[in-house]
């Protein structure tokens, strides 16, 4: 998923970016409240990891601004926010939850716990309570990053996995190439114009033609399993 890390501690931010990158997430970093707000106004994110003590103000201000903004003024006004606080900041944690934060972790946090909380928020944002994504005889496990077809493992690259996960979560909606790209890449990643076509081509070779459909000139979609 595409994650914005708003954190002024360079060590924590780079550690998070490296860890999340290894799990297949695309991470952008903002070190100030102003930079975080500019990022949220410019691009859609699947999740924000928000530090509360920022050099130019309280992270809660950013949260309040995000939740109060008119829906049409932001690419994604409903982006889930996970607050990162110090253990003794109980009052600011409560305040952040009341301002619209979706969850929190206390520093120092276990990276695996953070990853599990991120998966839970993503499920909730997609309206699911089940951890596994199922489509016919295809089963995707976002925690283990494994795919099974009729019980047999399917070897997917991390980007193929991310494309398939985005399409399964959106189904039966159509995702444009740009929407799929935005879910996969950082702002600064060089990107071949046909990268998404190549990933879809490889996925079709591995999964068969029927799973991912093309809506010509619009994008790609996975139809509902019952054919609707
Ligand atoms: Ca800080």
XYZ file of N, CA and C and ligand atoms in Angstrom:
685
model
N 0.846 -1.195 0.000
C 0.000 0.000 0.000
C 0.881 1.244 0.000
N 0.306 2.368 -0.341
C 1.073 3.597 -0.413
C 0.972 4.337 0.927
N 2.105 4.565 1.566
C 2.135 5.057 2.946
C 2.867 6.390 3.011
N 2.264 7.346 3.732
C 2.951 8.603 4.021
C 3.426 8.571 5.471
N 4.726 8.726 5.684
C 5.294 8.788 7.026
C 5.572 10.254 7.349
N 4.873 10.801 8.369
C 5.114 12.170 8.813
C 5.867 12.073 10.136
N 7.153 12.327 10.096
C 8.031 12.056 11.259
C 9.292 12.891 11.095
N 9.647 13.653 12.154
C 10.827 14.522 12.033
C 12.112 13.832 12.489
N 11.983 12.704 13.200
C 13.181 11.975 13.613
C 13.686 11.155 12.419
N 14.823 11.608 11.876
C 15.354 11.029 10.639
C 15.615 9.524 10.797
N 16.073 9.130 11.999
C 16.427 7.736 12.237
C 15.177 6.844 12.204
N 14.130 7.299 12.878
C 12.879 6.530 12.880
C 12.295 6.472 11.478
N 12.321 7.638 10.775
C 11.703 7.699 9.445
C 12.414 6.777 8.459
N 13.754 6.787 8.472
C 14.456 5.963 7.495
C 14.341 4.482 7.854
N 14.313 4.163 9.168
C 14.098 2.782 9.584
C 12.733 2.271 9.125
N 11.697 3.129 9.304
C 10.350 2.758 8.871
C 10.288 2.556 7.367
N 10.910 3.494 6.622
C 10.860 3.423 5.159
C 11.516 2.133 4.674
N 12.651 1.767 5.287
C 13.351 0.551 4.872
C 12.506 -0.678 5.197
N 11.954 -0.700 6.412
C 11.173 -1.867 6.830
C 9.911 -2.032 5.976
N 9.194 -0.918 5.772
C 7.943 -0.997 5.005
C 8.226 -1.302 3.541
N 9.351 -0.765 3.031
C 9.733 -1.041 1.647
C 9.965 -2.529 1.417
N 10.612 -3.183 2.397
C 10.859 -4.620 2.274
C 9.562 -5.414 2.247
N 8.495 -4.862 2.846
C 7.197 -5.563 2.848
C 6.370 -5.230 1.615
N 6.973 -4.471 0.677
C 6.282 -4.197 -0.581
C 5.458 -2.925 -0.585
N 5.566 -2.092 0.497
C 4.836 -0.834 0.519
C 5.651 0.256 -0.171
N 4.953 1.228 -0.758
C 5.613 2.404 -1.315
C 5.532 3.517 -0.269
N 6.680 4.042 0.169
C 6.713 4.969 1.296
C 7.200 6.350 0.851
N 6.440 7.385 1.228
C 6.888 8.764 1.076
C 7.065 9.358 2.461
N 8.019 10.266 2.587
C 8.352 10.804 3.904
C 8.198 12.323 3.927
N 7.550 12.831 4.960
C 7.478 14.268 5.207
C 7.997 14.509 6.615
N 8.882 15.515 6.795
C 9.518 15.738 8.090
C 8.852 16.849 8.894
N 7.895 17.535 8.285
C 7.205 18.615 8.991
C 5.705 18.519 8.752
N 4.952 19.245 9.576
C 3.510 19.326 9.424
C 3.161 19.911 8.057
N 3.896 20.962 7.661
C 3.605 21.625 6.380
C 3.848 20.678 5.207
N 4.956 19.933 5.260
C 5.263 19.010 4.166
C 4.241 17.873 4.126
N 3.806 17.415 5.305
C 2.797 16.363 5.365
C 1.486 16.806 4.749
N 1.103 18.037 5.076
C -0.161 18.560 4.531
C -0.070 18.723 3.008
N 1.078 19.208 2.531
C 1.273 19.365 1.079
C 1.169 18.003 0.387
N 1.756 16.958 1.000
C 1.707 15.619 0.408
C 0.270 15.110 0.332
N -0.495 15.306 1.426
C -1.873 14.808 1.469
C -2.770 15.543 0.472
N -2.435 16.824 0.192
C -3.226 17.586 -0.780
C -2.896 17.184 -2.201
N -1.679 16.625 -2.388
C -1.228 16.356 -3.741
C -1.491 14.943 -4.238
N -1.490 13.967 -3.335
C -1.498 12.563 -3.769
C -2.406 11.749 -2.853
N -3.027 10.684 -3.389
C -3.801 9.794 -2.520
C -2.887 8.792 -1.804
N -3.101 8.620 -0.499
C -2.337 7.627 0.268
C -3.314 6.615 0.874
N -2.837 5.383 1.055
C -3.666 4.353 1.680
C -3.595 4.431 3.192
N -2.529 5.086 3.704
C -2.337 5.150 5.148
C -1.349 6.267 5.477
N -1.599 6.958 6.612
C -0.648 7.946 7.118
C -0.143 7.464 8.479
N 1.183 7.414 8.644
C 1.795 7.173 9.954
C 2.230 8.528 10.473
N 1.608 8.973 11.564
C 1.747 10.365 11.982
C 2.399 10.485 13.351
N 3.536 11.171 13.388
C 4.182 11.556 14.643
C 3.449 12.785 15.186
N 3.329 12.894 16.513
C 2.586 14.038 17.062
C 3.483 15.236 17.325
N 4.754 15.004 17.711
C 5.654 16.118 18.008
C 6.453 16.498 16.767
N 5.980 17.479 16.026
C 6.654 17.900 14.789
C 7.236 19.293 14.984
N 8.311 19.633 14.256
C 9.000 20.902 14.502
C 8.122 22.136 14.284
N 7.154 22.060 13.376
C 6.323 23.239 13.101
C 4.913 23.103 13.669
N 4.722 22.177 14.630
C 3.417 22.119 15.284
C 3.078 20.709 15.726
N 1.848 20.550 16.219
C 1.387 19.259 16.711
C 0.782 18.461 15.558
N 1.138 17.152 15.495
C 0.565 16.298 14.455
C -0.955 16.284 14.495
N -1.516 16.517 15.700
C -2.974 16.565 15.828
C -3.593 17.654 14.965
N -2.843 18.732 14.738
C -3.331 19.814 13.882
C -3.532 19.316 12.455
N -2.546 18.502 11.992
C -2.640 17.942 10.651
C -3.852 17.014 10.550
N -4.040 16.208 11.602
C -5.159 15.274 11.641
C -6.488 16.025 11.596
N -6.594 17.082 12.410
C -7.835 17.857 12.452
C -8.110 18.494 11.093
N -7.047 18.986 10.454
C -7.199 19.635 9.151
C -7.668 18.623 8.101
N -7.074 17.413 8.166
C -7.430 16.347 7.214
C -8.895 15.964 7.369
N -9.335 15.772 8.625
C -10.705 15.289 8.847
C -11.738 16.390 8.608
N -11.318 17.663 8.729
C -12.271 18.759 8.555
C -12.340 19.231 7.104
N -11.392 18.788 6.254
C -11.332 19.296 4.878
C -12.541 18.817 4.081
N -13.085 19.684 3.216
C -14.164 19.238 2.332
C -13.665 18.083 1.453
N -14.506 17.036 1.272
C -14.081 15.808 0.589
C -13.457 16.100 -0.775
N -14.007 17.088 -1.510
C -13.543 17.311 -2.885
C -12.205 18.058 -2.923
N -11.713 18.527 -1.757
C -10.476 19.307 -1.755
C -9.241 18.425 -1.614
N -9.420 17.131 -1.354
C -8.281 16.236 -1.149
C -8.425 15.001 -2.036
N -7.282 14.426 -2.487
C -7.356 13.199 -3.282
C -8.008 12.055 -2.514
N -7.775 11.957 -1.185
C -8.409 10.917 -0.387
C -8.635 11.411 1.042
N -9.818 12.016 1.320
C -10.067 12.579 2.659
C -10.273 11.514 3.722
N -10.464 10.237 3.311
C -10.748 9.185 4.291
C -9.531 8.341 4.620
N -8.348 8.784 4.181
C -7.120 8.041 4.449
C -7.028 7.662 5.924
N -6.857 6.373 6.254
C -6.678 6.009 7.663
C -5.382 6.619 8.225
N -5.441 7.033 9.493
C -4.279 7.635 10.149
C -3.912 6.811 11.378
N -2.657 6.395 11.447
C -2.137 5.658 12.593
C -1.120 6.568 13.280
N -1.404 6.913 14.534
C -0.582 7.873 15.267
C 0.542 7.141 16.002
N 1.743 7.749 15.959
C 2.892 7.185 16.687
C 3.201 8.127 17.845
N 3.089 7.622 19.095
C 3.290 8.492 20.246
C 4.289 7.880 21.223
N 4.762 8.723 22.132
C 5.591 8.224 23.221
C 4.684 7.562 24.250
N 5.263 6.658 25.046
C 4.468 5.870 25.974
C 3.727 6.738 26.997
N 4.325 7.882 27.372
C 3.697 8.698 28.418
C 2.721 9.744 27.868
N 2.504 9.753 26.561
C 1.618 10.758 25.962
C 0.163 10.281 25.910
N -0.370 9.851 27.074
C -1.724 9.295 27.062
C -2.740 10.343 26.624
N -2.610 11.565 27.150
C -3.596 12.611 26.840
C -3.600 12.938 25.352
N -2.394 13.015 24.737
C -2.372 13.383 23.315
C -2.860 12.211 22.454
N -2.662 10.967 22.960
C -3.188 9.799 22.242
C -4.715 9.839 22.210
N -5.300 10.137 23.366
C -6.767 10.228 23.449
C -7.262 11.341 22.542
N -6.561 12.484 22.599
C -6.966 13.617 21.763
C -6.899 13.244 20.286
N -5.831 12.525 19.898
C -5.670 12.159 18.490
C -6.789 11.222 18.040
N -7.142 10.242 18.893
C -8.230 9.326 18.531
C -9.536 10.105 18.370
N -9.771 11.081 19.262
C -10.996 11.872 19.171
C -10.992 12.815 17.974
N -9.780 13.145 17.476
C -9.694 14.005 16.283
C -9.873 13.208 14.995
N -9.920 11.866 15.101
C -10.153 11.073 13.899
C -9.034 10.115 13.543
N -8.064 9.932 14.453
C -7.053 8.895 14.211
C -7.730 7.521 14.285
N -7.233 6.559 13.525
C -7.854 5.248 13.459
C -7.212 4.240 14.407
N -5.953 4.501 14.761
C -5.254 3.596 15.671
C -3.971 4.301 16.101
N -3.223 3.678 17.034
C -1.951 4.266 17.441
C -0.978 3.167 17.816
N 0.298 3.480 17.770
C 1.331 2.642 18.385
C 2.163 3.546 19.274
N 2.748 2.963 20.343
C 3.616 3.751 21.213
C 5.070 3.412 20.894
N 5.901 4.455 20.820
C 7.334 4.280 20.548
C 8.055 3.824 21.820
N 9.031 2.955 21.750
C 9.443 2.245 20.519
C 8.482 1.109 20.231
N 8.124 0.912 18.950
C 7.147 -0.123 18.638
C 7.809 -1.263 17.881
N 7.181 -2.416 17.945
C 7.660 -3.590 17.231
C 7.204 -3.473 15.774
N 8.125 -3.569 14.805
C 7.757 -3.400 13.394
C 6.700 -4.408 12.937
N 6.718 -5.610 13.519
C 5.728 -6.610 13.118
C 4.338 -6.247 13.634
N 4.294 -5.638 14.851
C 3.002 -5.196 15.362
C 2.460 -4.063 14.492
N 3.339 -3.140 14.112
C 2.915 -2.046 13.233
C 2.359 -2.620 11.926
N 3.068 -3.596 11.343
C 2.631 -4.182 10.067
C 1.246 -4.822 10.215
N 1.016 -5.507 11.350
C -0.283 -6.156 11.572
C -1.387 -5.113 11.731
N -1.070 -3.999 12.448
C -2.073 -2.935 12.605
C -2.384 -2.280 11.258
N -1.345 -2.130 10.410
C -1.553 -1.557 9.075
C -2.454 -2.454 8.231
N -2.244 -3.772 8.318
C -3.106 -4.686 7.557
C -4.553 -4.591 8.045
N -4.718 -4.466 9.388
C -6.076 -4.375 9.941
C -6.769 -3.100 9.456
N -6.020 -1.971 9.422
C -6.615 -0.709 8.957
C -6.987 -0.794 7.487
N -6.123 -1.456 6.713
C -6.404 -1.571 5.289
C -7.660 -2.419 5.062
N -7.778 -3.514 5.828
C -8.985 -4.347 5.724
C -10.223 -3.530 6.041
N -10.140 -2.760 7.135
C -11.289 -1.982 7.580
C -11.656 -0.933 6.529
N -10.603 -0.290 5.958
C -10.850 0.731 4.936
C -11.525 0.110 3.716
N -11.212 -1.166 3.435
C -11.795 -1.843 2.280
C -13.122 -2.515 2.644
N -13.570 -2.342 3.918
C -14.846 -2.907 4.333
C -14.811 -4.411 4.538
N -13.629 -4.957 4.859
C -13.520 -6.401 5.074
C -13.170 -6.675 6.526
N -13.598 -7.822 7.024
C -13.109 -8.239 8.328
C -12.226 -9.475 8.184
N -12.308 -10.154 7.035
C -11.485 -11.340 6.796
C -10.073 -10.927 6.397
N -9.061 -11.640 6.933
C -7.676 -11.300 6.613
C -7.297 -11.747 5.203
N -7.919 -12.836 4.714
C -7.550 -13.366 3.392
C -8.437 -12.774 2.311
N -7.842 -12.553 1.122
C -8.619 -12.118 -0.042
C -8.889 -13.349 -0.896
N -10.171 -13.653 -1.131
C -10.528 -14.848 -1.914
C -11.244 -14.440 -3.181
N -10.915 -15.150 -4.268
C -11.622 -14.935 -5.528
C -11.655 -16.266 -6.246
N -12.820 -16.916 -6.247
C -12.888 -18.264 -6.815
C -11.930 -19.177 -6.067
N -11.046 -19.857 -6.822
C -10.096 -20.759 -6.170
C -8.764 -20.061 -5.871
N -8.764 -18.726 -5.989
C -7.561 -17.939 -5.722
C -7.635 -17.366 -4.301
N -6.564 -17.535 -3.521
C -6.525 -17.016 -2.149
C -5.241 -16.219 -1.965
N -5.403 -14.939 -1.593
C -4.247 -14.074 -1.357
C -4.131 -13.816 0.145
N -2.943 -13.987 0.697
C -2.716 -13.727 2.115
C -1.795 -12.514 2.249
N -2.351 -11.306 2.535
C -1.517 -10.097 2.588
C -0.482 -10.134 3.716
N -0.736 -10.902 4.787
C 0.229 -10.961 5.888
C 1.449 -11.777 5.486
N 1.209 -12.959 4.922
C 2.319 -13.831 4.527
C 2.834 -13.475 3.137
N 2.082 -12.622 2.410
C 2.395 -12.264 1.023
C 2.521 -13.503 0.146
N 1.541 -14.395 0.301
C 1.515 -15.601 -0.522
C 0.209 -15.666 -1.302
N 0.264 -16.351 -2.447
C -0.925 -16.571 -3.263
C -1.072 -18.065 -3.513
N -2.310 -18.550 -3.419
C -2.611 -19.954 -3.716
C -3.667 -19.999 -4.804
N -3.473 -20.909 -5.781
C -4.499 -21.144 -6.801
C -4.885 -22.607 -6.706
N -6.146 -22.871 -6.383
C -6.625 -24.246 -6.178
C -5.697 -24.994 -5.218
N -5.242 -24.286 -4.178
C -4.396 -24.908 -3.159
C -2.920 -24.977 -3.498
N -2.560 -24.594 -4.732
C -1.155 -24.650 -5.152
C -0.536 -23.256 -5.066
N 0.685 -23.143 -4.521
C 1.330 -21.826 -4.450
C 1.581 -21.236 -5.849
N 1.366 -19.930 -5.966
C 1.687 -19.208 -7.199
C 2.797 -18.224 -6.849
N 3.941 -18.295 -7.533
C 5.060 -17.395 -7.247
C 4.814 -16.050 -7.908
N 4.654 -14.998 -7.082
C 4.439 -13.651 -7.611
C 5.559 -12.738 -7.117
N 6.013 -11.819 -7.971
C 6.944 -10.792 -7.510
C 6.185 -9.853 -6.577
N 6.910 -9.029 -5.801
C 6.209 -8.160 -4.844
C 5.320 -7.146 -5.569
N 5.724 -6.704 -6.768
C 4.864 -5.744 -7.486
C 3.665 -6.431 -8.116
N 3.861 -7.651 -8.622
C 2.710 -8.404 -9.136
C 1.708 -8.633 -8.014
N 2.229 -8.986 -6.824
C 1.352 -9.201 -5.673
C 0.564 -7.921 -5.362
N 1.266 -6.783 -5.381
C 0.613 -5.505 -5.037
C -0.456 -5.134 -6.063
N -0.189 -5.385 -7.348
C -1.181 -5.093 -8.398
C -2.420 -5.954 -8.175
N -2.191 -7.247 -7.943
C -3.315 -8.177 -7.759
C -4.114 -7.818 -6.505
N -3.403 -7.473 -5.417
C -4.098 -7.101 -4.182
C -4.967 -5.856 -4.392
N -4.419 -4.853 -5.085
C -5.178 -3.615 -5.337
C -6.433 -3.929 -6.145
N -6.318 -4.785 -7.164
C -7.472 -5.102 -8.015
C -8.506 -5.930 -7.243
N -8.042 -6.859 -6.401
C -8.985 -7.681 -5.629
C -9.720 -6.826 -4.595
N -9.000 -5.892 -3.976
C -9.650 -5.041 -2.967
C -10.659 -4.098 -3.608
N -10.398 -3.699 -4.848
C -11.283 -2.733 -5.512
C -12.466 -3.421 -6.187
N -12.385 -4.743 -6.399
C -13.356 -5.439 -7.233
C -14.779 -5.181 -6.789
N -15.757 -5.067 -7.700
C -15.569 -5.173 -9.144
C -15.293 -3.832 -9.834
N -14.856 -2.844 -9.058
C -14.575 -1.538 -9.680
C -13.375 -1.649 -10.609
N -13.354 -0.762 -11.625
C -12.234 -0.687 -12.551
C -11.196 0.267 -11.973
N -9.923 -0.120 -11.995
C -8.838 0.780 -11.600
C -8.092 1.222 -12.857
N -7.862 2.516 -12.981
C -7.076 3.012 -14.114
C -5.619 2.648 -13.895
N -4.850 2.698 -14.989
C -3.411 2.422 -14.864
C -2.785 3.382 -13.849
N -3.232 4.652 -13.856
C -2.672 5.643 -12.936
C -3.012 5.300 -11.486
N -4.223 4.795 -11.251
C -4.593 4.423 -9.874
C -3.750 3.250 -9.384
N -3.477 2.303 -10.273
C -2.649 1.166 -9.869
C -1.212 1.642 -9.636
N -0.717 2.498 -10.538
C 0.644 3.039 -10.371
C 0.770 3.766 -9.040
N -0.251 4.582 -8.699
C -0.176 5.392 -7.483
C -0.094 4.509 -6.245
N -0.699 3.318 -6.335
C -0.680 2.427 -5.173
C 0.675 1.745 -5.017
N 1.487 1.780 -6.071
C 2.710 0.977 -6.066
C 3.994 1.759 -5.885
N 4.011 3.014 -6.294
C 5.306 3.660 -6.455
C 5.429 4.941 -5.643
N 6.657 5.235 -5.275
C 6.980 6.530 -4.684
C 6.938 7.603 -5.764
N 6.889 8.843 -5.335
C 6.921 9.957 -6.295
C 8.174 9.907 -7.156
N 9.300 9.518 -6.511
C 10.584 9.679 -7.173
C 11.023 8.425 -7.935
N 10.182 7.388 -7.963
C 10.588 6.185 -8.685
C 10.425 6.390 -10.182
N 11.468 6.104 -10.932
C 11.344 6.129 -12.385
C 10.385 5.013 -12.776
N 9.523 5.270 -13.739
C 8.464 4.324 -14.030
C 8.299 4.196 -15.539
N 8.464 2.978 -16.054
C 8.188 2.749 -17.476
C 6.706 2.949 -17.723
N 6.379 3.561 -18.878
C 4.972 3.868 -19.148
C 4.149 2.585 -19.272
N 4.782 1.467 -19.612
C 3.996 0.232 -19.775
C 4.201 -0.750 -18.613
N 4.716 -0.248 -17.456
C 5.029 -1.141 -16.332
C 3.799 -1.928 -15.873
N 2.653 -1.258 -15.750
C 1.455 -1.932 -15.253
C 0.995 -2.996 -16.256
N 1.045 -2.681 -17.568
C 0.683 -3.674 -18.591
C 1.554 -4.926 -18.460
N 2.853 -4.697 -18.194
C 3.778 -5.828 -18.077
C 3.409 -6.688 -16.862
N 3.134 -6.031 -15.710
C 2.742 -6.795 -14.513
C 1.457 -7.585 -14.774
N 0.469 -6.950 -15.423
C -0.805 -7.632 -15.694
C -0.575 -8.808 -16.642
N 0.288 -8.600 -17.638
C 0.619 -9.676 -18.583
C 1.200 -10.888 -17.831
N 2.137 -10.617 -16.909
C 2.737 -11.715 -16.144
C 1.706 -12.381 -15.229
N 0.843 -11.564 -14.609
C -0.193 -12.135 -13.735
C -1.119 -13.045 -14.532
N -1.469 -12.644 -15.760
C -2.375 -13.471 -16.577
C -1.708 -14.780 -16.968
N -0.390 -14.714 -17.220
C 0.313 -15.955 -17.561
C 0.309 -16.906 -16.369
N 0.390 -16.343 -15.151
C 0.446 -17.187 -13.955
C -0.931 -17.648 -13.477
N -1.954 -16.800 -13.706
C -3.278 -17.076 -13.129
C -4.304 -17.494 -14.171
N -3.970 -17.407 -15.451
C -4.967 -17.599 -16.496
C -5.560 -16.266 -16.907
N -6.243 -16.262 -18.049
C -6.712 -15.002 -18.642
C -7.921 -14.421 -17.915
N -8.698 -15.279 -17.241
C -10.024 -14.865 -16.795
C -10.057 -13.977 -15.557
N -8.988 -13.971 -14.754
C -9.060 -13.284 -13.457
C -9.055 -11.762 -13.634
N -8.070 -11.263 -14.373
C -7.972 -9.809 -14.567
C -8.502 -9.463 -15.954
N -9.542 -8.626 -15.995
C -10.145 -8.213 -17.264
C -9.683 -6.798 -17.611
N -9.702 -6.510 -18.906
C -9.364 -5.169 -19.383
C -10.646 -4.461 -19.808
N -10.812 -3.216 -19.371
C -11.863 -2.374 -19.949
C -11.131 -1.365 -20.825
N -11.204 -1.590 -22.105
C -10.353 -0.885 -23.045
C -10.439 0.631 -22.885
N -9.288 1.275 -22.777
C -9.236 2.726 -22.650
C -9.526 3.229 -21.244
N -9.910 2.333 -20.317
C -10.247 2.758 -18.948
C -9.276 2.157 -17.934
N -9.145 0.830 -17.943
C -8.237 0.221 -16.971
C -8.495 -1.261 -16.818
N -8.221 -1.778 -15.626
C -8.334 -3.213 -15.357
C -9.282 -3.440 -14.189
N -9.888 -4.635 -14.170
C -10.770 -4.968 -13.047
C -10.819 -6.478 -12.880
N -11.195 -6.894 -11.672
C -11.503 -8.295 -11.390
C -13.015 -8.344 -11.200
N -13.735 -9.120 -12.032
C -15.181 -9.158 -11.878
C -15.557 -9.883 -10.596
N -16.788 -9.679 -10.108
C -17.260 -10.454 -8.959
C -17.170 -11.935 -9.303
N -16.895 -12.761 -8.286
C -16.660 -14.188 -8.529
C -17.870 -14.858 -9.168
N -19.102 -14.332 -8.896
C -20.279 -14.962 -9.483
C -20.521 -14.481 -10.922
N -19.561 -13.711 -11.455
C -19.656 -13.292 -12.848
C -20.286 -11.932 -13.026
N -20.817 -11.325 -11.921
C -21.521 -10.054 -12.028
C -20.590 -8.863 -12.117
Ca 8.878 14.000 16.723
